[in-house]
Amino acid sequence: MTLEEKITFYSREDAAEFQKYLKERDCSARISVEHTFSGTPYFEGTIAAFEELISKLLAKEDDSDLAQIKTDLLSREETLAEFFSTHKVGDVLTDATPAQLLAQLESIDADSNEDIQKTATEKFVNSLMILGTLEDNELLKVVGETPEYMLTGVKDPKELRVMYAYGDLGGIAPEDLDGSGITSHIRTSSTTGYVVTTGAEIVLAQGIDDMSDVLDHLDVDDDEAGRFVDAIFFKQALIAKIHDLVSGGITTEAGLLEAFEAPAFPLGETEDVISFDLSADYLSGVINDLRKLGFLKGRDGKIKSC
């Protein structure tokens, strides 16, 4: 149906929780599983191999993007060297658990001064980089129930393998890779989403003013939650305007479509306005849904309010 709306959750449990929330407000909802599978091509090689390759390319021609990557590589190498100088095989990285990383992220307080924010951000980014590099080089083992990470090996940072997406190294031609020791690595991954599809009656539902707060406590992307709540609000505004126009004497879809060509309409009792750019097919779908919901009636192309 045209007025139904969808929102995707990361877990089945939270999708079911939101489905329950909707059904308690007399809004039907169904859950479906959506799988996606994609791949991203990367260049893979040791830090030393990338440094050598980029240095050769920069000697031929200045490239600010490649120069920045070289700077980042040298910084990564230095950070990893500092890490290995203070850790040995068998160490449990109690300062790099998921809980610790979250605490670091939360410490980046928007109200703190700029220096504190910068230091906290750098620490968080470095922690993620170290963990990611160690995992990619199979130098970590997950232990305990927390969980925590155990260091299983120590290497010269220059010999650690790293990856860069093709797009990051757009200035590199295939022939530049000859004898460099850098190869292609395509990383594929699958994701599973739990899609809650509401009934069209969501636009007429009562008691959903707290929907944003409910979604804040569920495992769903913030942007996805915001899009969903906005979509419901926009459709409610559309339905309210259709009611006003039909009550005012417009009895055909063509008449409604023409009325919606107005630049904007007042939004409730506020000074805000809203405009509607609708296709004939979309408006027809909305009208059909509203007839099924008992919000509108009429036959032979005529529209009346119930």
GROMACS .gro file of C-alpha atoms in nm:
model
  306
    1MET     CA    1   0.000   0.000   0.000
    2THR     CA    2   0.115   0.353  -0.074
    3LEU     CA    3   0.084   0.481   0.282
    4GLU     CA    4   0.268   0.196   0.448
    5GLU     CA    5   0.618   0.273   0.572
    6LYS     CA    6   0.933   0.068   0.635
    7ILE     CA    7   1.213   0.083   0.890
    8THR     CA    8   1.511  -0.153   0.919
    9PHE     CA    9   1.653  -0.278   1.250
   10TYR     CA   10   1.983  -0.450   1.317
   11SER     CA   11   1.828  -0.719   1.540
   12ARG     CA   12   1.517  -0.932   1.518
   13GLU     CA   13   1.444  -0.870   1.886
   14ASP     CA   14   1.427  -0.494   1.846
   15ALA     CA   15   1.221  -0.527   1.528
   16ALA     CA   16   0.975  -0.740   1.726
   17GLU     CA   17   0.974  -0.483   2.008
   18PHE     CA   18   0.880  -0.207   1.765
   19GLN     CA   19   0.619  -0.429   1.600
   20LYS     CA   20   0.465  -0.479   1.945
   21TYR     CA   21   0.468  -0.102   2.004
   22LEU     CA   22   0.277  -0.045   1.680
   23LYS     CA   23   0.023  -0.321   1.738
   24GLU     CA   24  -0.055  -0.183   2.084
   25ARG     CA   25  -0.161   0.133   1.899
   26ASP     CA   26  -0.382  -0.060   1.657
   27CYS     CA   27  -0.137  -0.037   1.371
   28SER     CA   28  -0.055  -0.356   1.184
   29ALA     CA   29   0.309  -0.438   1.118
   30ARG     CA   30   0.498  -0.729   0.968
   31ILE     CA   31   0.865  -0.827   0.988
   32SER     CA   32   1.069  -0.947   0.693
   33VAL     CA   33   1.437  -1.035   0.667
   34GLU     CA   34   1.651  -0.856   0.410
   35HIS     CA   35   1.998  -0.983   0.319
   36THR     CA   36   2.255  -0.785   0.124
   37PHE     CA   37   2.591  -0.901  -0.009
   38SER     CA   38   2.859  -0.669  -0.144
   39GLY     CA   39   3.231  -0.647  -0.209
   40THR     CA   40   3.492  -0.370  -0.199
   41PRO     CA   41   3.827  -0.396  -0.381
   42TYR     CA   42   4.139  -0.294  -0.190
   43PHE     CA   43   4.512  -0.275  -0.250
   44GLU     CA   44   4.693  -0.486   0.011
   45GLY     CA   45   5.060  -0.485   0.108
   46THR     CA   46   5.301  -0.411   0.390
   47ILE     CA   47   5.347  -0.062   0.526
   48ALA     CA   48   5.702  -0.069   0.386
   49ALA     CA   49   5.574  -0.164   0.038
   50PHE     CA   50   5.323   0.119   0.033
   51GLU     CA   51   5.578   0.371   0.159
   52GLU     CA   52   5.825   0.269  -0.112
   53LEU     CA   53   5.565   0.275  -0.389
   54ILE     CA   54   5.424   0.613  -0.291
   55SER     CA   55   5.772   0.762  -0.254
   56LYS     CA   56   5.856   0.651  -0.611
   57LEU     CA   57   5.534   0.800  -0.745
   58LEU     CA   58   5.586   1.129  -0.562
   59ALA     CA   59   5.939   1.151  -0.702
   60LYS     CA   60   5.785   1.153  -1.051
   61GLU     CA   61   5.494   1.387  -0.984
   62ASP     CA   62   5.350   1.581  -0.693
   63ASP     CA   63   5.015   1.443  -0.573
   64SER     CA   64   4.863   1.590  -0.259
   65ASP     CA   65   4.641   1.286  -0.199
   66LEU     CA   66   4.931   1.041  -0.218
   67ALA     CA   67   5.144   1.273  -0.003
   68GLN     CA   68   4.873   1.270   0.263
   69ILE     CA   69   4.855   0.889   0.252
   70LYS     CA   70   5.233   0.872   0.301
   71THR     CA   71   5.204   1.104   0.600
   72ASP     CA   72   4.929   0.884   0.743
   73LEU     CA   73   5.141   0.572   0.685
   74LEU     CA   74   5.437   0.719   0.871
   75SER     CA   75   5.208   0.821   1.156
   76ARG     CA   76   5.056   0.472   1.165
   77GLU     CA   77   5.401   0.315   1.170
   78GLU     CA   78   5.510   0.539   1.458
   79THR     CA   79   5.193   0.468   1.659
   80LEU     CA   80   5.230   0.092   1.610
   81ALA     CA   81   5.598   0.107   1.709
   82GLU     CA   82   5.503   0.285   2.033
   83PHE     CA   83   5.238   0.019   2.097
   84PHE     CA   84   5.476  -0.274   2.046
   85SER     CA   85   5.740  -0.108   2.265
   86THR     CA   86   5.504  -0.128   2.563
   87HIS     CA   87   5.337  -0.466   2.496
   88LYS     CA   88   5.453  -0.825   2.471
   89VAL     CA   89   5.302  -1.153   2.351
   90GLY     CA   90   5.034  -1.273   2.590
   91ASP     CA   91   4.934  -0.926   2.710
   92VAL     CA   92   4.560  -0.874   2.752
   93LEU     CA   93   4.467  -0.536   2.614
   94THR     CA   94   4.246  -0.421   2.899
   95ASP     CA   95   4.260  -0.066   2.765
   96ALA     CA   96   4.113  -0.165   2.429
   97THR     CA   97   3.795  -0.359   2.508
   98PRO     CA   98   3.472  -0.256   2.333
   99ALA     CA   99   3.362  -0.098   2.662
  100GLN     CA  100   3.685   0.101   2.687
  101LEU     CA  101   3.655   0.222   2.328
  102LEU     CA  102   3.297   0.331   2.393
  103ALA     CA  103   3.413   0.517   2.704
  104GLN     CA  104   3.679   0.692   2.493
  105LEU     CA  105   3.417   0.790   2.238
  106GLU     CA  106   3.182   0.922   2.507
  107SER     CA  107   3.468   1.125   2.653
  108ILE     CA  108   3.470   1.340   2.340
  109ASP     CA  109   3.237   1.589   2.503
  110ALA     CA  110   3.107   1.859   2.274
  111ASP     CA  111   3.112   2.100   2.567
  112SER     CA  112   3.480   2.042   2.654
  113ASN     CA  113   3.754   2.269   2.525
  114GLU     CA  114   3.910   2.215   2.183
  115ASP     CA  115   4.237   2.067   2.311
  116ILE     CA  116   4.057   1.806   2.523
  117GLN     CA  117   3.833   1.713   2.231
  118LYS     CA  118   4.133   1.679   1.999
  119THR     CA  119   4.327   1.460   2.244
  120ALA     CA  120   4.026   1.233   2.310
  121THR     CA  121   3.952   1.200   1.939
  122GLU     CA  122   4.314   1.114   1.853
  123LYS     CA  123   4.323   0.851   2.128
  124PHE     CA  124   4.001   0.693   2.005
  125VAL     CA  125   4.111   0.691   1.639
  126ASN     CA  126   4.453   0.546   1.729
  127SER     CA  127   4.293   0.271   1.938
  128LEU     CA  128   4.069   0.170   1.649
  129MET     CA  129   4.360   0.179   1.405
  130ILE     CA  130   4.580  -0.039   1.629
  131LEU     CA  131   4.307  -0.295   1.686
  132GLY     CA  132   4.214  -0.305   1.317
  133THR     CA  133   4.574  -0.351   1.208
  134LEU     CA  134   4.638  -0.623   1.467
  135GLU     CA  135   4.321  -0.807   1.365
  136ASP     CA  136   4.404  -0.785   0.994
  137ASN     CA  137   4.747  -0.936   1.071
  138GLU     CA  138   4.604  -1.210   1.296
  139LEU     CA  139   4.789  -1.084   1.603
  140LEU     CA  140   4.487  -1.080   1.833
  141LYS     CA  141   4.283  -1.345   2.012
  142VAL     CA  142   3.951  -1.278   2.183
  143VAL     CA  143   3.947  -1.407   2.543
  144GLY     CA  144   3.709  -1.395   2.837
  145GLU     CA  145   3.344  -1.306   2.857
  146THR     CA  146   3.391  -0.926   2.854
  147PRO     CA  147   3.541  -0.978   2.583
  148GLU     CA  148   3.904  -0.869   2.586
  149TYR     CA  149   4.186  -0.899   2.335
  150MET     CA  150   4.511  -1.092   2.385
  151LEU     CA  151   4.820  -1.005   2.184
  152THR     CA  152   4.946  -1.321   2.011
  153GLY     CA  153   5.244  -1.181   1.825
  154VAL     CA  154   5.478  -0.885   1.781
  155LYS     CA  155   5.612  -0.760   1.446
  156ASP     CA  156   5.818  -0.482   1.296
  157PRO     CA  157   5.545  -0.227   1.205
  158LYS     CA  158   5.691  -0.194   0.853
  159GLU     CA  159   5.608  -0.561   0.793
  160LEU     CA  160   5.244  -0.532   0.896
  161ARG     CA  161   4.998  -0.562   0.610
  162VAL     CA  162   4.750  -0.282   0.550
  163MET     CA  163   4.480  -0.214   0.292
  164TYR     CA  164   4.362   0.090   0.099
  165ALA     CA  165   4.044   0.108  -0.106
  166TYR     CA  166   4.096   0.149  -0.480
  167GLY     CA  167   3.941   0.495  -0.462
  168ASP     CA  168   4.198   0.611  -0.207
  169LEU     CA  169   4.481   0.533  -0.449
  170GLY     CA  170   4.322   0.652  -0.769
  171GLY     CA  171   4.651   0.786  -0.900
  172ILE     CA  172   4.811   0.441  -0.915
  173ALA     CA  173   4.818   0.264  -1.252
  174PRO     CA  174   4.839  -0.118  -1.283
  175GLU     CA  175   5.198  -0.098  -1.413
  176ASP     CA  176   5.301   0.092  -1.099
  177LEU     CA  177   5.229  -0.221  -0.898
  178ASP     CA  178   5.475  -0.443  -1.086
  179GLY     CA  179   5.728  -0.581  -0.839
  180SER     CA  180   5.586  -0.369  -0.554
  181GLY     CA  181   5.454  -0.662  -0.351
  182ILE     CA  182   5.113  -0.495  -0.342
  183THR     CA  183   4.817  -0.705  -0.454
  184SER     CA  184   4.442  -0.672  -0.487
  185HIS     CA  185   4.216  -0.793  -0.209
  186ILE     CA  186   3.840  -0.793  -0.252
  187ARG     CA  187   3.656  -0.792   0.078
  188THR     CA  188   3.303  -0.925   0.060
  189SER     CA  189   3.050  -0.907   0.338
  190SER     CA  190   2.688  -0.986   0.407
  191THR     CA  191   2.447  -0.785   0.618
  192THR     CA  192   2.108  -0.881   0.753
  193GLY     CA  193   1.836  -0.632   0.827
  194TYR     CA  194   1.501  -0.687   0.995
  195VAL     CA  195   1.245  -0.474   0.815
  196VAL     CA  196   0.927  -0.367   0.990
  197THR     CA  197   0.660  -0.271   0.738
  198THR     CA  198   0.368  -0.083   0.888
  199GLY     CA  199   0.011  -0.086   0.769
  200ALA     CA  200  -0.128   0.222   0.593
  201GLU     CA  201  -0.316   0.305   0.914
  202ILE     CA  202   0.012   0.430   1.064
  203VAL     CA  203  -0.081   0.776   0.928
  204LEU     CA  204  -0.401   0.775   1.135
  205ALA     CA  205  -0.259   0.608   1.446
  206GLN     CA  206  -0.304   0.769   1.786
  207GLY     CA  207  -0.057   0.770   2.073
  208ILE     CA  208   0.262   0.768   1.865
  209ASP     CA  209   0.399   1.103   1.984
  210ASP     CA  210   0.668   0.912   2.175
  211MET     CA  211   0.784   0.717   1.869
  212SER     CA  212   1.118   0.901   1.845
  213ASP     CA  213   1.194   0.823   2.210
  214VAL     CA  214   1.105   0.457   2.158
  215LEU     CA  215   1.335   0.430   1.856
  216ASP     CA  216   1.616   0.598   2.052
  217HIS     CA  217   1.627   0.289   2.275
  218LEU     CA  218   1.621   0.033   1.991
  219ASP     CA  219   1.900  -0.102   1.768
  220VAL     CA  220   1.837   0.108   1.459
  221ASP     CA  221   2.048   0.357   1.266
  222ASP     CA  222   1.981   0.714   1.381
  223ASP     CA  223   1.938   0.842   1.026
  224GLU     CA  224   1.701   0.556   0.946
  225ALA     CA  225   1.493   0.630   1.255
  226GLY     CA  226   1.482   1.001   1.171
  227ARG     CA  227   1.379   0.930   0.811
  228PHE     CA  228   1.101   0.698   0.929
  229VAL     CA  229   0.956   0.942   1.184
  230ASP     CA  230   0.974   1.227   0.931
  231ALA     CA  231   0.800   1.016   0.666
  232ILE     CA  232   0.510   0.946   0.903
  233PHE     CA  233   0.482   1.315   0.991
  234PHE     CA  234   0.490   1.424   0.626
  235LYS     CA  235   0.221   1.171   0.532
  236GLN     CA  236   0.005   1.281   0.824
  237ALA     CA  237   0.034   1.640   0.698
  238LEU     CA  238  -0.064   1.522   0.349
  239ILE     CA  239  -0.367   1.334   0.479
  240ALA     CA  240  -0.478   1.636   0.683
  241LYS     CA  241  -0.454   1.858   0.373
  242ILE     CA  242  -0.648   1.607   0.161
  243HIS     CA  243  -0.921   1.612   0.427
  244ASP     CA  244  -0.931   1.992   0.419
  245LEU     CA  245  -0.948   2.006   0.040
  246VAL     CA  246  -1.217   1.741   0.010
  247SER     CA  247  -1.419   1.900   0.289
  248GLY     CA  248  -1.386   2.229   0.100
  249GLY     CA  249  -1.558   2.085  -0.206
  250ILE     CA  250  -1.290   1.920  -0.421
  251THR     CA  251  -1.431   1.585  -0.533
  252THR     CA  252  -1.183   1.446  -0.789
  253GLU     CA  253  -0.823   1.334  -0.793
  254ALA     CA  254  -0.755   1.578  -1.076
  255GLY     CA  255  -0.892   1.859  -0.862
  256LEU     CA  256  -0.673   1.756  -0.570
  257LEU     CA  257  -0.365   1.733  -0.789
  258GLU     CA  258  -0.429   2.083  -0.920
  259ALA     CA  259  -0.482   2.217  -0.567
  260PHE     CA  260  -0.152   2.068  -0.454
  261GLU     CA  261   0.028   2.279  -0.715
  262ALA     CA  262  -0.003   2.573  -0.476
  263PRO     CA  263   0.342   2.697  -0.360
  264ALA     CA  264   0.282   2.603   0.005
  265PHE     CA  265   0.022   2.547   0.275
  266PRO     CA  266   0.020   2.650   0.643
  267LEU     CA  267   0.143   2.370   0.869
  268GLY     CA  268  -0.112   2.340   1.147
  269GLU     CA  269  -0.151   2.653   1.355
  270THR     CA  270   0.215   2.751   1.325
  271GLU     CA  271   0.380   3.000   1.093
  272ASP     CA  272   0.556   2.713   0.916
  273VAL     CA  273   0.448   2.598   0.572
  274ILE     CA  274   0.466   2.275   0.373
  275SER     CA  275   0.451   2.210  -0.001
  276PHE     CA  276   0.360   1.891  -0.185
  277ASP     CA  277   0.505   1.781  -0.520
  278LEU     CA  278   0.295   1.476  -0.604
  279SER     CA  279   0.264   1.256  -0.910
  280ALA     CA  280  -0.081   1.151  -1.027
  281ASP     CA  281   0.001   0.784  -0.958
  282TYR     CA  282   0.117   0.855  -0.603
  283LEU     CA  283  -0.192   1.060  -0.520
  284SER     CA  284  -0.414   0.789  -0.667
  285GLY     CA  285  -0.244   0.531  -0.442
  286VAL     CA  286  -0.296   0.751  -0.137
  287ILE     CA  287  -0.665   0.802  -0.220
  288ASN     CA  288  -0.715   0.427  -0.264
  289ASP     CA  289  -0.551   0.360   0.073
  290LEU     CA  290  -0.769   0.621   0.243
  291ARG     CA  291  -1.080   0.464   0.093
  292LYS     CA  292  -0.976   0.124   0.231
  293LEU     CA  293  -0.917   0.282   0.572
  294GLY     CA  294  -1.265   0.437   0.568
  295PHE     CA  295  -1.121   0.788   0.573
  296LEU     CA  296  -1.267   0.873   0.231
  297LYS     CA  297  -1.557   0.735   0.030
  298GLY     CA  298  -1.714   0.780  -0.310
  299ARG     CA  299  -1.748   0.601  -0.642
  300ASP     CA  300  -1.710   0.673  -1.011
  301GLY     CA  301  -1.411   0.895  -0.947
  302LYS     CA  302  -1.589   1.107  -0.689
  303ILE     CA  303  -1.430   1.167  -0.349
  304LYS     CA  304  -1.612   1.245  -0.025
  305SER     CA  305  -1.508   1.267   0.339
  306CYS     CA  306  -1.642   1.004   0.575
   0.00000   0.00000   0.00000
